Coordinates of N, CA and C in Angstrom, one line a residue:
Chain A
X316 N 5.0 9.1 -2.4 CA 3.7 9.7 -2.4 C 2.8 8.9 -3.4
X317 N 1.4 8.9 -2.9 CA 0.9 7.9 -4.3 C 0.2 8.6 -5.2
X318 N 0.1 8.0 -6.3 CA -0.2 8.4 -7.9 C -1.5 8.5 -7.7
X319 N -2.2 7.3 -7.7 CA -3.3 7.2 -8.3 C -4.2 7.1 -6.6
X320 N -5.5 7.3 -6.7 CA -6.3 7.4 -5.8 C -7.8 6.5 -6.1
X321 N -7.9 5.6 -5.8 CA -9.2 5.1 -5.9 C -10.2 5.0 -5.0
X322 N -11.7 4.8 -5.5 CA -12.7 5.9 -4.8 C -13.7 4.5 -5.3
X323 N -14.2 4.1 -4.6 CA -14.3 4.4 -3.3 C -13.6 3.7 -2.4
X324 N -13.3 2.9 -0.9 CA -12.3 2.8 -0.5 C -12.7 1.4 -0.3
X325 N -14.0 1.2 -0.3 CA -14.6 0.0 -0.1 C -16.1 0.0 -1.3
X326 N -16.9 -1.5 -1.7 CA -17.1 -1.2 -2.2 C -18.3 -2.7 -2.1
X327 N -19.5 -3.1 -1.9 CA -20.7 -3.8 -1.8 C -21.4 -4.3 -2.6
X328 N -21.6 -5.2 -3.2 CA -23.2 -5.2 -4.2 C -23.6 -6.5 -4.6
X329 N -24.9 -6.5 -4.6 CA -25.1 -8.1 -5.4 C -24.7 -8.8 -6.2
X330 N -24.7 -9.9 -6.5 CA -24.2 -11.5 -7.6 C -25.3 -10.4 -8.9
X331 N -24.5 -9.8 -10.1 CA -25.3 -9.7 -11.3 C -25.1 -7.9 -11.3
X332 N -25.0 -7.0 -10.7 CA -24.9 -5.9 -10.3 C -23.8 -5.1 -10.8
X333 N -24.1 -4.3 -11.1 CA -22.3 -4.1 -12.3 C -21.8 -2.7 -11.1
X334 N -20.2 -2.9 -11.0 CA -19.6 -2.5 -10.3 C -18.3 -1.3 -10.5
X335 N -18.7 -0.3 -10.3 CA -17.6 0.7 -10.7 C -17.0 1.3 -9.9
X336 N -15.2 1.5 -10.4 CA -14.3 2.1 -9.3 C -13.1 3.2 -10.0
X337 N -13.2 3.9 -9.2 CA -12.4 5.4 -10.3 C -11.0 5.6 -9.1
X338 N -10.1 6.0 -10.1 CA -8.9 6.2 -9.9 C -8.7 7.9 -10.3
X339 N -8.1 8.7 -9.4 CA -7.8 9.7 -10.0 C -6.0 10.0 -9.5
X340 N -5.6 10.9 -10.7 CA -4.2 11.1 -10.2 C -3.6 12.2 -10.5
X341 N -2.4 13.3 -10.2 CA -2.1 14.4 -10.0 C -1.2 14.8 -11.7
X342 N -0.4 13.7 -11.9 CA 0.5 14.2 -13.2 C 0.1 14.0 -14.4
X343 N 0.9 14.4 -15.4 CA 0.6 13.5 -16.6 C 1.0 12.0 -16.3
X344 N 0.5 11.5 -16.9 CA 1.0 10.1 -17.3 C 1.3 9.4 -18.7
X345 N 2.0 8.2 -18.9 CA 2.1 7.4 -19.7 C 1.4 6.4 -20.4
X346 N 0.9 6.1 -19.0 CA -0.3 4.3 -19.2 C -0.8 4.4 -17.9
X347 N -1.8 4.0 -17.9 CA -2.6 3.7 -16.5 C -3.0 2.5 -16.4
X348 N -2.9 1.5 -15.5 CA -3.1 0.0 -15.9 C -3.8 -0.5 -14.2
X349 N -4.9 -1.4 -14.6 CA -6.0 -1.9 -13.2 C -5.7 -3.1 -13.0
X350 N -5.7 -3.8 -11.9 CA -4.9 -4.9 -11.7 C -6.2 -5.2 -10.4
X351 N -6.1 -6.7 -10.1 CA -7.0 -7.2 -9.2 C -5.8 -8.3 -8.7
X352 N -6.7 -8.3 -6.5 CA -5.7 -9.0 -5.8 C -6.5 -10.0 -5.0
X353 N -6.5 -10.9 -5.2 CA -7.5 -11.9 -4.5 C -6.8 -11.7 -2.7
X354 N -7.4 -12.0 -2.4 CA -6.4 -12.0 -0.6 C -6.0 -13.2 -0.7
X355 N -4.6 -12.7 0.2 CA -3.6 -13.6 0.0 C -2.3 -14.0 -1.2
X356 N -3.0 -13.4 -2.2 CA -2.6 -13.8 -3.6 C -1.8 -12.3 -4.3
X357 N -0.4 -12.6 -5.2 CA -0.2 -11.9 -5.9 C -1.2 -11.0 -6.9
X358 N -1.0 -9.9 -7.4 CA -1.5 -8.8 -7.9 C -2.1 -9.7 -9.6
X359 N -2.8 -9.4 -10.2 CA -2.8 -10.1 -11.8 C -3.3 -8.9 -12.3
X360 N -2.3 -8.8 -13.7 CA -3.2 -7.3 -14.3 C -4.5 -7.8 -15.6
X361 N -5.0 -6.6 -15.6 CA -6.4 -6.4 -15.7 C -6.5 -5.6 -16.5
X362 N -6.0 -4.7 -16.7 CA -6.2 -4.0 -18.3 C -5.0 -3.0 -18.1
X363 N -4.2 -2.4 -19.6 CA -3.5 -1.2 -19.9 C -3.8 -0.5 -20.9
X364 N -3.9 0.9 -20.3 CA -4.7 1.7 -21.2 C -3.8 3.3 -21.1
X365 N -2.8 3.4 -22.7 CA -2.5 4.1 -22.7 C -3.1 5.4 -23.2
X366 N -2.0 7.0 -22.7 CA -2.3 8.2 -22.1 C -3.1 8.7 -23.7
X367 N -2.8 8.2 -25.0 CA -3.5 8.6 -26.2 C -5.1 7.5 -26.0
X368 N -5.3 6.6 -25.6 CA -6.9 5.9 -25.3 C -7.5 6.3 -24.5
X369 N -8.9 6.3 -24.6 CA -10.1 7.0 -23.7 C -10.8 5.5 -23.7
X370 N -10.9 4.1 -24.0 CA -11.7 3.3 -23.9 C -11.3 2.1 -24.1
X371 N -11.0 1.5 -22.8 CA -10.9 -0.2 -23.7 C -11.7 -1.3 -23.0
X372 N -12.0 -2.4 -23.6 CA -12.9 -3.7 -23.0 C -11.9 -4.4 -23.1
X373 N -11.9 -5.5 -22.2 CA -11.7 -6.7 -21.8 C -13.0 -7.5 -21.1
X374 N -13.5 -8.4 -22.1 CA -14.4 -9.3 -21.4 C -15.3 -8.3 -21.0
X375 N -15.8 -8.5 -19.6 CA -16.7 -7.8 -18.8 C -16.2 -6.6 -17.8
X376 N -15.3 -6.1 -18.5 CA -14.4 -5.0 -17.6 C -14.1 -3.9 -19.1
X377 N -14.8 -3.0 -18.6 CA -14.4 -1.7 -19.6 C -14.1 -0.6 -18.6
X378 N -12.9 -0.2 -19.3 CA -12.1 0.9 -18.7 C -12.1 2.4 -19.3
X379 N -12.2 3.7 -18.8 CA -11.9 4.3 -19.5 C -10.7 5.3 -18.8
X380 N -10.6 6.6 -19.7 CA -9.4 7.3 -19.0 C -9.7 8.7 -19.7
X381 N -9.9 9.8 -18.9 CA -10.3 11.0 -18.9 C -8.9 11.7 -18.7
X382 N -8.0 12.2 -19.5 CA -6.6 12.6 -19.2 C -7.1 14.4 -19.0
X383 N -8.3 14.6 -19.5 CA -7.9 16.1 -18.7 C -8.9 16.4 -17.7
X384 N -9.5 15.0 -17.0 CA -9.6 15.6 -15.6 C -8.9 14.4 -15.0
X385 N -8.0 13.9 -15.5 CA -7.3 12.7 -14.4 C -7.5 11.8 -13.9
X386 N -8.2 11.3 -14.5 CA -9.2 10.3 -14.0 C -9.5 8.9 -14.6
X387 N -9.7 7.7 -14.3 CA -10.0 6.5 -14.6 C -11.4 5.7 -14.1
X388 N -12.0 4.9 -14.9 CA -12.8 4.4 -14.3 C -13.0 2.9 -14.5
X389 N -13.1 2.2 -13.6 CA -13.2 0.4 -14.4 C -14.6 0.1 -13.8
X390 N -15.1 -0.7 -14.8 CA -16.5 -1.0 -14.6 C -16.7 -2.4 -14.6
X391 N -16.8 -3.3 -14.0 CA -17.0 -4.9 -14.3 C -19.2 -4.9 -13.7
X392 N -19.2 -5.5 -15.4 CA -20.6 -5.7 -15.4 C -21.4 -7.2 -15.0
X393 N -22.3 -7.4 -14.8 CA -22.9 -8.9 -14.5 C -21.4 -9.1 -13.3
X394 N -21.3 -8.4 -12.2 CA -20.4 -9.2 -11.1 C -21.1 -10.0 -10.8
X395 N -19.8 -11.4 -10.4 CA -19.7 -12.5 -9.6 C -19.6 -12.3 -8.4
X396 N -20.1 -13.8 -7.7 CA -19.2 -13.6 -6.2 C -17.5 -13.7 -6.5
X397 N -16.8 -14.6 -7.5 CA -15.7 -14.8 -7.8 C -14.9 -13.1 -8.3
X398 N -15.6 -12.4 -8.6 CA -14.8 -10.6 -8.7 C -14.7 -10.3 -7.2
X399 N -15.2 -10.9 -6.1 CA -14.4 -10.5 -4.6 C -12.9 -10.0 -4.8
X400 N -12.9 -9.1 -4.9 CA -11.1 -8.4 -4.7 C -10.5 -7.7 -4.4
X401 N -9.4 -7.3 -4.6 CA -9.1 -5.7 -4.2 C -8.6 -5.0 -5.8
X402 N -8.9 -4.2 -6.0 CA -8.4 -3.8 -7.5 C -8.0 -2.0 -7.3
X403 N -6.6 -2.4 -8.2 CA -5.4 -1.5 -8.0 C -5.6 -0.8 -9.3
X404 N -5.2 0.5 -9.6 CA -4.9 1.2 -10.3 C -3.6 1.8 -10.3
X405 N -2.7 1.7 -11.3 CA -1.2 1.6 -11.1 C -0.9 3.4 -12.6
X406 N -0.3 4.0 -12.3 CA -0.2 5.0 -13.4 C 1.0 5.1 -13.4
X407 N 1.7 4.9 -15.1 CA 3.0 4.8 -15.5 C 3.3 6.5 -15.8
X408 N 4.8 7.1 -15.5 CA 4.7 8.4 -15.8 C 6.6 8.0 -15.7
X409 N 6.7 9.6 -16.5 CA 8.1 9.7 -16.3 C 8.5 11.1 -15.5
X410 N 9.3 10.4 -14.8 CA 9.8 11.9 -13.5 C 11.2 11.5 -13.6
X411 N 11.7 13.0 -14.1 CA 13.1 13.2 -13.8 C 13.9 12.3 -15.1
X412 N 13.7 12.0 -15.8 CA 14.4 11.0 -16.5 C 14.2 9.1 -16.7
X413 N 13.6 9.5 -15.2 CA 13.4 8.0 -15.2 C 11.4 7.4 -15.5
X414 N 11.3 6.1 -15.0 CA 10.1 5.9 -15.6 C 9.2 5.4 -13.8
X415 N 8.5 5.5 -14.1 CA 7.6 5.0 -12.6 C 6.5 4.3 -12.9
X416 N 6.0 3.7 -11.9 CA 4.5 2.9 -11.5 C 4.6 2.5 -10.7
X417 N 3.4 3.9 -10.3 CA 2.9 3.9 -8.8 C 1.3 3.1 -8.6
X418 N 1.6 2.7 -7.6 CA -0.1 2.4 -7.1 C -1.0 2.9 -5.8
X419 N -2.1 3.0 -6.7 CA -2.9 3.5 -5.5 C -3.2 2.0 -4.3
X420 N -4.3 2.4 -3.0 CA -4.2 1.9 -1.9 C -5.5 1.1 -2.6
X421 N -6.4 0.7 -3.7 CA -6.8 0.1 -3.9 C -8.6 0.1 -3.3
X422 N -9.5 -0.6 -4.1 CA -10.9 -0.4 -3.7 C -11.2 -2.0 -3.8
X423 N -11.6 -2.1 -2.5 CA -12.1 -3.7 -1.7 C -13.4 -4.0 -2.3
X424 N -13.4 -4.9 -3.3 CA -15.3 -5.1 -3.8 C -15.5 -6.5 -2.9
X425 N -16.6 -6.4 -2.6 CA -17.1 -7.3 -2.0 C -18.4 -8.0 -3.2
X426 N -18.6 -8.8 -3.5 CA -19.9 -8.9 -4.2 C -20.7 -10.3 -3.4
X427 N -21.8 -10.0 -3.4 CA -22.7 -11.1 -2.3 C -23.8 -12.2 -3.3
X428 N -23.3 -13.2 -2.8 CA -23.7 -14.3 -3.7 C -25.9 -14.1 -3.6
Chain B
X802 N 4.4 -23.4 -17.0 CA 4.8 -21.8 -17.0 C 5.2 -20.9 -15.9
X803 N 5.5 -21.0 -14.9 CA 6.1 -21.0 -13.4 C 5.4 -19.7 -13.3
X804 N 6.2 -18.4 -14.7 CA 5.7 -16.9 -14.4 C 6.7 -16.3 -13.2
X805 N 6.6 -15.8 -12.2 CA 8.0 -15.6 -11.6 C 7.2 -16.5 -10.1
X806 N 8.7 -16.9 -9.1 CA 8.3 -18.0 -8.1 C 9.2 -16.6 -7.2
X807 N 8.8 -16.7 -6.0 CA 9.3 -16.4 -4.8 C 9.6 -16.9 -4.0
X808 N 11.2 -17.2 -3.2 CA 10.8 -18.1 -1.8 C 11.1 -17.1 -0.8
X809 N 11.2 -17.4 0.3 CA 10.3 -18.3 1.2 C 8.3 -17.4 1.0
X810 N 7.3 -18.2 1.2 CA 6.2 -18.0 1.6 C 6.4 -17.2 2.8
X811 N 6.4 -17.7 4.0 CA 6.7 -17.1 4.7 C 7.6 -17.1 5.6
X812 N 8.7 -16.2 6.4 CA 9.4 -15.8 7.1 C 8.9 -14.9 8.4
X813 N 9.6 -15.6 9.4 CA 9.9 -14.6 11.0 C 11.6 -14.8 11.1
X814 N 11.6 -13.3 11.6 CA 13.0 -12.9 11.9 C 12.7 -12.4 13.2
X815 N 14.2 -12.1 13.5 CA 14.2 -11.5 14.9 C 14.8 -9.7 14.4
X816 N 14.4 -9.1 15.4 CA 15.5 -7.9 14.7 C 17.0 -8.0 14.8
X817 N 17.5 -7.0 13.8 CA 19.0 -7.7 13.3 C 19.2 -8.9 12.8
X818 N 18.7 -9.3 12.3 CA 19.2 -10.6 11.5 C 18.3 -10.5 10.1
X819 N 19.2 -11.0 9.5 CA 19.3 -11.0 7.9 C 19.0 -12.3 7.4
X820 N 18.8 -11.6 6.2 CA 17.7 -12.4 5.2 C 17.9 -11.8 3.5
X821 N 17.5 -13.2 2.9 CA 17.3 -12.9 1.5 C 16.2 -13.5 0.8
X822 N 15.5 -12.6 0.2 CA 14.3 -13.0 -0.5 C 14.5 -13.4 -2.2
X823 N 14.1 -14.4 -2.5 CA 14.5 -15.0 -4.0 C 13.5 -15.0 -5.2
X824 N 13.8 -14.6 -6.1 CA 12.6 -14.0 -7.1 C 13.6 -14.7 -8.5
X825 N 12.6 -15.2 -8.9 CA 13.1 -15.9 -10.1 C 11.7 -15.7 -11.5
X826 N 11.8 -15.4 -12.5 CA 11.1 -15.5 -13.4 C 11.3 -16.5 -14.8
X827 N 10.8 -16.7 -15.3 CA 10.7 -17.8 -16.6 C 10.1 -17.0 -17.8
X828 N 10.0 -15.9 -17.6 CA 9.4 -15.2 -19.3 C 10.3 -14.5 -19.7
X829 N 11.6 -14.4 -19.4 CA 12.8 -13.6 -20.2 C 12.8 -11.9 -20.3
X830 N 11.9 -11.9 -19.3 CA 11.6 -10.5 -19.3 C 13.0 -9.6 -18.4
X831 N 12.9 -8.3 -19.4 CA 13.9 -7.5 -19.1 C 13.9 -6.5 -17.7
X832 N 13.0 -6.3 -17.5 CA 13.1 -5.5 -16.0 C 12.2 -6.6 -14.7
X833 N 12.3 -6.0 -13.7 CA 12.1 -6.9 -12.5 C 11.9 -5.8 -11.1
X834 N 11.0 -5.9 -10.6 CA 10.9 -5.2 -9.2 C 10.6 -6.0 -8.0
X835 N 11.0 -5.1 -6.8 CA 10.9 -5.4 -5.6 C 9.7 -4.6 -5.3
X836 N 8.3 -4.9 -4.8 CA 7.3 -4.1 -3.9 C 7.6 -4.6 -2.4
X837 N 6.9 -3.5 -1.6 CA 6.2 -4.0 -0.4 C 5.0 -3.6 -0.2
X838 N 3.6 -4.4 0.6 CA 2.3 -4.2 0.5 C 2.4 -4.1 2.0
X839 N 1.6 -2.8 2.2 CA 1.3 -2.7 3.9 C -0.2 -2.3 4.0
X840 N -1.1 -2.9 4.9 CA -2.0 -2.6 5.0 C -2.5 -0.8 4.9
X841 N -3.6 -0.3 4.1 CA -3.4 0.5 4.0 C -2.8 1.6 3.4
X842 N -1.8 1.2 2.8 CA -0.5 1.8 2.1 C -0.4 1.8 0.1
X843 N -0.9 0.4 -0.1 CA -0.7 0.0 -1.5 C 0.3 -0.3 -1.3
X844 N 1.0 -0.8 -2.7 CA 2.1 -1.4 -2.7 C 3.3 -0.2 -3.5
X845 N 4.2 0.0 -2.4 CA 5.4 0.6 -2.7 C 7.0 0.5 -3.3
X846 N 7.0 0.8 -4.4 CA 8.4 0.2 -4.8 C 9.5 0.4 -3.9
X847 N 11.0 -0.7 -3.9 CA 11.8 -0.8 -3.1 C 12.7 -0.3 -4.0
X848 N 13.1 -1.6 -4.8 CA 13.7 -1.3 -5.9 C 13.6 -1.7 -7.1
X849 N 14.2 -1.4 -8.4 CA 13.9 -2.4 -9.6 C 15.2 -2.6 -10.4
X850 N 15.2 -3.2 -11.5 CA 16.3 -3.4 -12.2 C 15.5 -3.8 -13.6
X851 N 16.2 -2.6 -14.4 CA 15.6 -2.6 -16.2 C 15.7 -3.6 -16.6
X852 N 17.4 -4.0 -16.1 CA 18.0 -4.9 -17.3 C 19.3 -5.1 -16.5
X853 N 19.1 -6.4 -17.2 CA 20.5 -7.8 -16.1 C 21.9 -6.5 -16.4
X854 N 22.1 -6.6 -15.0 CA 23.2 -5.7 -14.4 C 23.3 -4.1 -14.3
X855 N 21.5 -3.4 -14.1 CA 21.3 -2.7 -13.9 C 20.7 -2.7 -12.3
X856 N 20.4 -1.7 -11.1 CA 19.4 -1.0 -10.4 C 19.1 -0.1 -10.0
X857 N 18.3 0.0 -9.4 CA 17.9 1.6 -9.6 C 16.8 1.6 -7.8
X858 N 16.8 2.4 -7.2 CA 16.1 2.8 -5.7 C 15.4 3.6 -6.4
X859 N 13.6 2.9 -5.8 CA 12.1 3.0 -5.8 C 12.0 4.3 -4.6
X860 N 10.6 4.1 -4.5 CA 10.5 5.2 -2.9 C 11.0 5.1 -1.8
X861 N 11.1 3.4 -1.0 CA 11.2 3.2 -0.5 C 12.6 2.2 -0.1
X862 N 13.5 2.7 -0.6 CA 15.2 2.0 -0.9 C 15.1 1.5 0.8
X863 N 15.6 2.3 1.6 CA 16.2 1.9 3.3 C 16.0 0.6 3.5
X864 N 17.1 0.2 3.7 CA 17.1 -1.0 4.9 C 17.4 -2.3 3.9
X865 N 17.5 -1.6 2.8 CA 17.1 -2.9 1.9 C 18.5 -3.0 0.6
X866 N 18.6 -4.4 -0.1 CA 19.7 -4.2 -0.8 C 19.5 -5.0 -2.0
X867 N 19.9 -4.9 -2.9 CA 19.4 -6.1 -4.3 C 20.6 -6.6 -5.6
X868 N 20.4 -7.5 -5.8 CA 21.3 -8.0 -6.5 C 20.5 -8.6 -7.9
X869 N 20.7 -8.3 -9.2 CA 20.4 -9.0 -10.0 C 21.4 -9.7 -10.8
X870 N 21.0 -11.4 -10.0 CA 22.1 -12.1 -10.6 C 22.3 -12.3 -11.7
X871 N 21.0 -12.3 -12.7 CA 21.4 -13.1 -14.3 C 19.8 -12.2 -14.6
X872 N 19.7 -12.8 -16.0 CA 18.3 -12.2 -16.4 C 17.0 -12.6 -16.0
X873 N 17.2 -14.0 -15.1 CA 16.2 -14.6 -14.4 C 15.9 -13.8 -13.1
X874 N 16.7 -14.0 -12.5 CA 17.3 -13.6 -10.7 C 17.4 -12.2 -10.5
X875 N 16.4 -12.1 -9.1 CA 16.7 -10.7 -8.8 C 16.0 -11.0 -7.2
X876 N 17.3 -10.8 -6.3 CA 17.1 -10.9 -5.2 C 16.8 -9.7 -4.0
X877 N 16.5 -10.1 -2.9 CA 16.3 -8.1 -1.9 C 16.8 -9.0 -0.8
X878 N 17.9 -8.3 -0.3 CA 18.4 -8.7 1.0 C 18.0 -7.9 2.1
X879 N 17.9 -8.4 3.1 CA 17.3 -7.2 4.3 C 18.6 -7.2 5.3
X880 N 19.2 -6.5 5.5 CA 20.8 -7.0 6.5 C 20.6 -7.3 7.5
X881 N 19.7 -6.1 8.2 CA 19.7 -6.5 9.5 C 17.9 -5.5 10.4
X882 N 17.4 -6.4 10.0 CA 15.8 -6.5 9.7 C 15.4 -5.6 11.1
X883 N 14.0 -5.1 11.2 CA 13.6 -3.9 11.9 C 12.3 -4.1 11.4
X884 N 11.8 -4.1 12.7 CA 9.9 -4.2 12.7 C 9.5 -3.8 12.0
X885 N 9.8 -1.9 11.7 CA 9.1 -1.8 10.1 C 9.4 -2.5 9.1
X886 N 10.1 -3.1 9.1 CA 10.1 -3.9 7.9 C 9.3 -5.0 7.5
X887 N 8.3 -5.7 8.5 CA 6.9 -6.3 8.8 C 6.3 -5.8 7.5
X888 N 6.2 -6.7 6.9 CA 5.4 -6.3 5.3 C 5.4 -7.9 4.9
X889 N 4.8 -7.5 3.6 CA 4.1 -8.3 2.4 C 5.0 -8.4 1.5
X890 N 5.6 -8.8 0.7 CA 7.0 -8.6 -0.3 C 6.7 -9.1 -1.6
X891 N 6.7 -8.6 -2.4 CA 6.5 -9.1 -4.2 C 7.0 -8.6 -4.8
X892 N 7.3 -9.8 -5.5 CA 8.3 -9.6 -6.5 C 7.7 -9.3 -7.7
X893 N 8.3 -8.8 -8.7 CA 7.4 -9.0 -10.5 C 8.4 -8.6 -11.3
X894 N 7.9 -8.7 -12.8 CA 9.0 -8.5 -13.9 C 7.7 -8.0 -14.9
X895 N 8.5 -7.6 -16.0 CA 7.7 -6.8 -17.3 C 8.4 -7.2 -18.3
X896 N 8.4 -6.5 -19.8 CA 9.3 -6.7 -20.7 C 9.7 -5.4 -20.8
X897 N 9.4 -4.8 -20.6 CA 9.6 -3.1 -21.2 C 9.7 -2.2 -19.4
X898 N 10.1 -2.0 -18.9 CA 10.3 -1.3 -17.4 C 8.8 -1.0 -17.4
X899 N 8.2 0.3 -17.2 CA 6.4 0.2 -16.3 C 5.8 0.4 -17.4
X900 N 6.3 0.7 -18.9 CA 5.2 0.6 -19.9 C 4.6 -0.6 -20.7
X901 N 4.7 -1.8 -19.8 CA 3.8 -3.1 -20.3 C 3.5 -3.8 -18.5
X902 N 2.4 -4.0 -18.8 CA 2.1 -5.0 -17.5 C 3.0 -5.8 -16.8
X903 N 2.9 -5.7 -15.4 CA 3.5 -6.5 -14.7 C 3.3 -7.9 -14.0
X904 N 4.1 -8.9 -13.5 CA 3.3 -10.1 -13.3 C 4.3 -10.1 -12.2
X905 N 3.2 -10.5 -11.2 CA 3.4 -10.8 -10.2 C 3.4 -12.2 -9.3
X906 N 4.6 -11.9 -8.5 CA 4.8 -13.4 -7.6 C 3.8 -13.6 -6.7
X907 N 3.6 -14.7 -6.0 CA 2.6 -14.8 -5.2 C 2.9 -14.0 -3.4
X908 N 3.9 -13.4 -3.7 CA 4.5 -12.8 -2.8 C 5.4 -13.3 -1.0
X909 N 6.3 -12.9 -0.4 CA 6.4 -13.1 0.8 C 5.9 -12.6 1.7
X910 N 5.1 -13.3 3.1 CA 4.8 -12.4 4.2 C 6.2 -12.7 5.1
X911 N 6.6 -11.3 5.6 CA 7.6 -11.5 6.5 C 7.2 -10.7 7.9
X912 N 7.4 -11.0 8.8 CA 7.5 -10.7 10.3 C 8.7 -10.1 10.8
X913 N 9.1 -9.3 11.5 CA 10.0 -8.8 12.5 C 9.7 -8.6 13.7
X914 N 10.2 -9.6 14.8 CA 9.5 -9.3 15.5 C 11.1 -8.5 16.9

């Protein structure tokens, strides 16, 4: 079953236009971590932001993480045509003993030069 | 810095016939996973392994088998392959099992036809 849910399922906007995509998910968790996939290309991560942080930057990507309504949000500001991608939200948790990271089905940015 | 390599790029099988997918990494990292990426789906664990001579079955174990040879190596055999098994295949490794980022292979596309 998947963890995390990202919203929207697709996602459009101008060269300069800042771009936001939310993850929500059902359990507690550990870490929540956003990851971008060029087509064709392996996964590369993108930020980890554990279950005690509400805020982190990287560059031009600020993340945050709402743990009591479940929720995440990544924001990449001044997009490029080069942020074309698909970006994953992956939530670490522990079930049963063991540890997991699941991912959601991902939000397709398109950005238009 | 290679990071982890996958072979084959791509593969066609026929059904029933077998195969092995090759996942090698260079950062000495302690755990290692098998995904598959299906359109629509995200990417689902197969299997993983913590630590050289450990594994452990993801969501989606069937059909599938894994060997981790050394601390480098960690291979997924498919015995005897089946159209659903038509997917995307990536490999990755961490240092810590899902609580530090993962890096990912550039992945296999494989066919069953």
């Amino acid at each position: 079953s998947q963890q995390g849910e990202e919203d929207p399922q697709a996602l459009s906007i101008q060269e300069g236009e800042n771009a936001t995509m939310n993850c929500s998910y059902k359990t507690s968790i550990n870490n929540l971590q956003w990851y971008r996939q060029n087509s064709g290309r392996g996964l590369v991560h993108l930020i980890l932001i554990r279950s005690n942080e509400r805020e982190k930057h990287s560059g031009r990507l600020r993340v945050t993480l709402d743990t009591s309504k479940k929720s995440s949000s990544l924001l990449i500001t001044a997009s490029r045509a080069a942020d074309t991608a698909s970006y994953f939200c992956a939530t670490g948790r522990k079930q049963g003993g063991s540890e997991k990271l699941v991912f959601g089905k991902g939000t397709k940015l398109t950005v238009n030069p | 810095n290679a990071g982890v390599t996958q072979t084959p790029k791509f593969q066609v099988l026929k059904t029933g016939q077998s195969m092995t997918l090759q996942c090698a990494q260079d950062m000495n990292h302690n755990s290692m996973y098998w995904y598959r990426q299906d359109p629509g789906m995200g990417l689902r664990l197969i299997y993983y392994s913590a630590s050289e001579g450990t594994t452990d079955k993801g969501e989606v174990p069937n059909g599938y088998n894994v060997s981790r040879l050394n601390k480098r190596e960690f291979s997924l055999r498919l015995e005897s392959a089946a159209p659903s098994q038509t997917s995307v295949y990536f490999c990755a490794s961490s240092g810590d099992r899902f609580n530090e980022k993962l890096f990912f292979g550039s992945g296999t596309q494989l066919s069953v036809l």
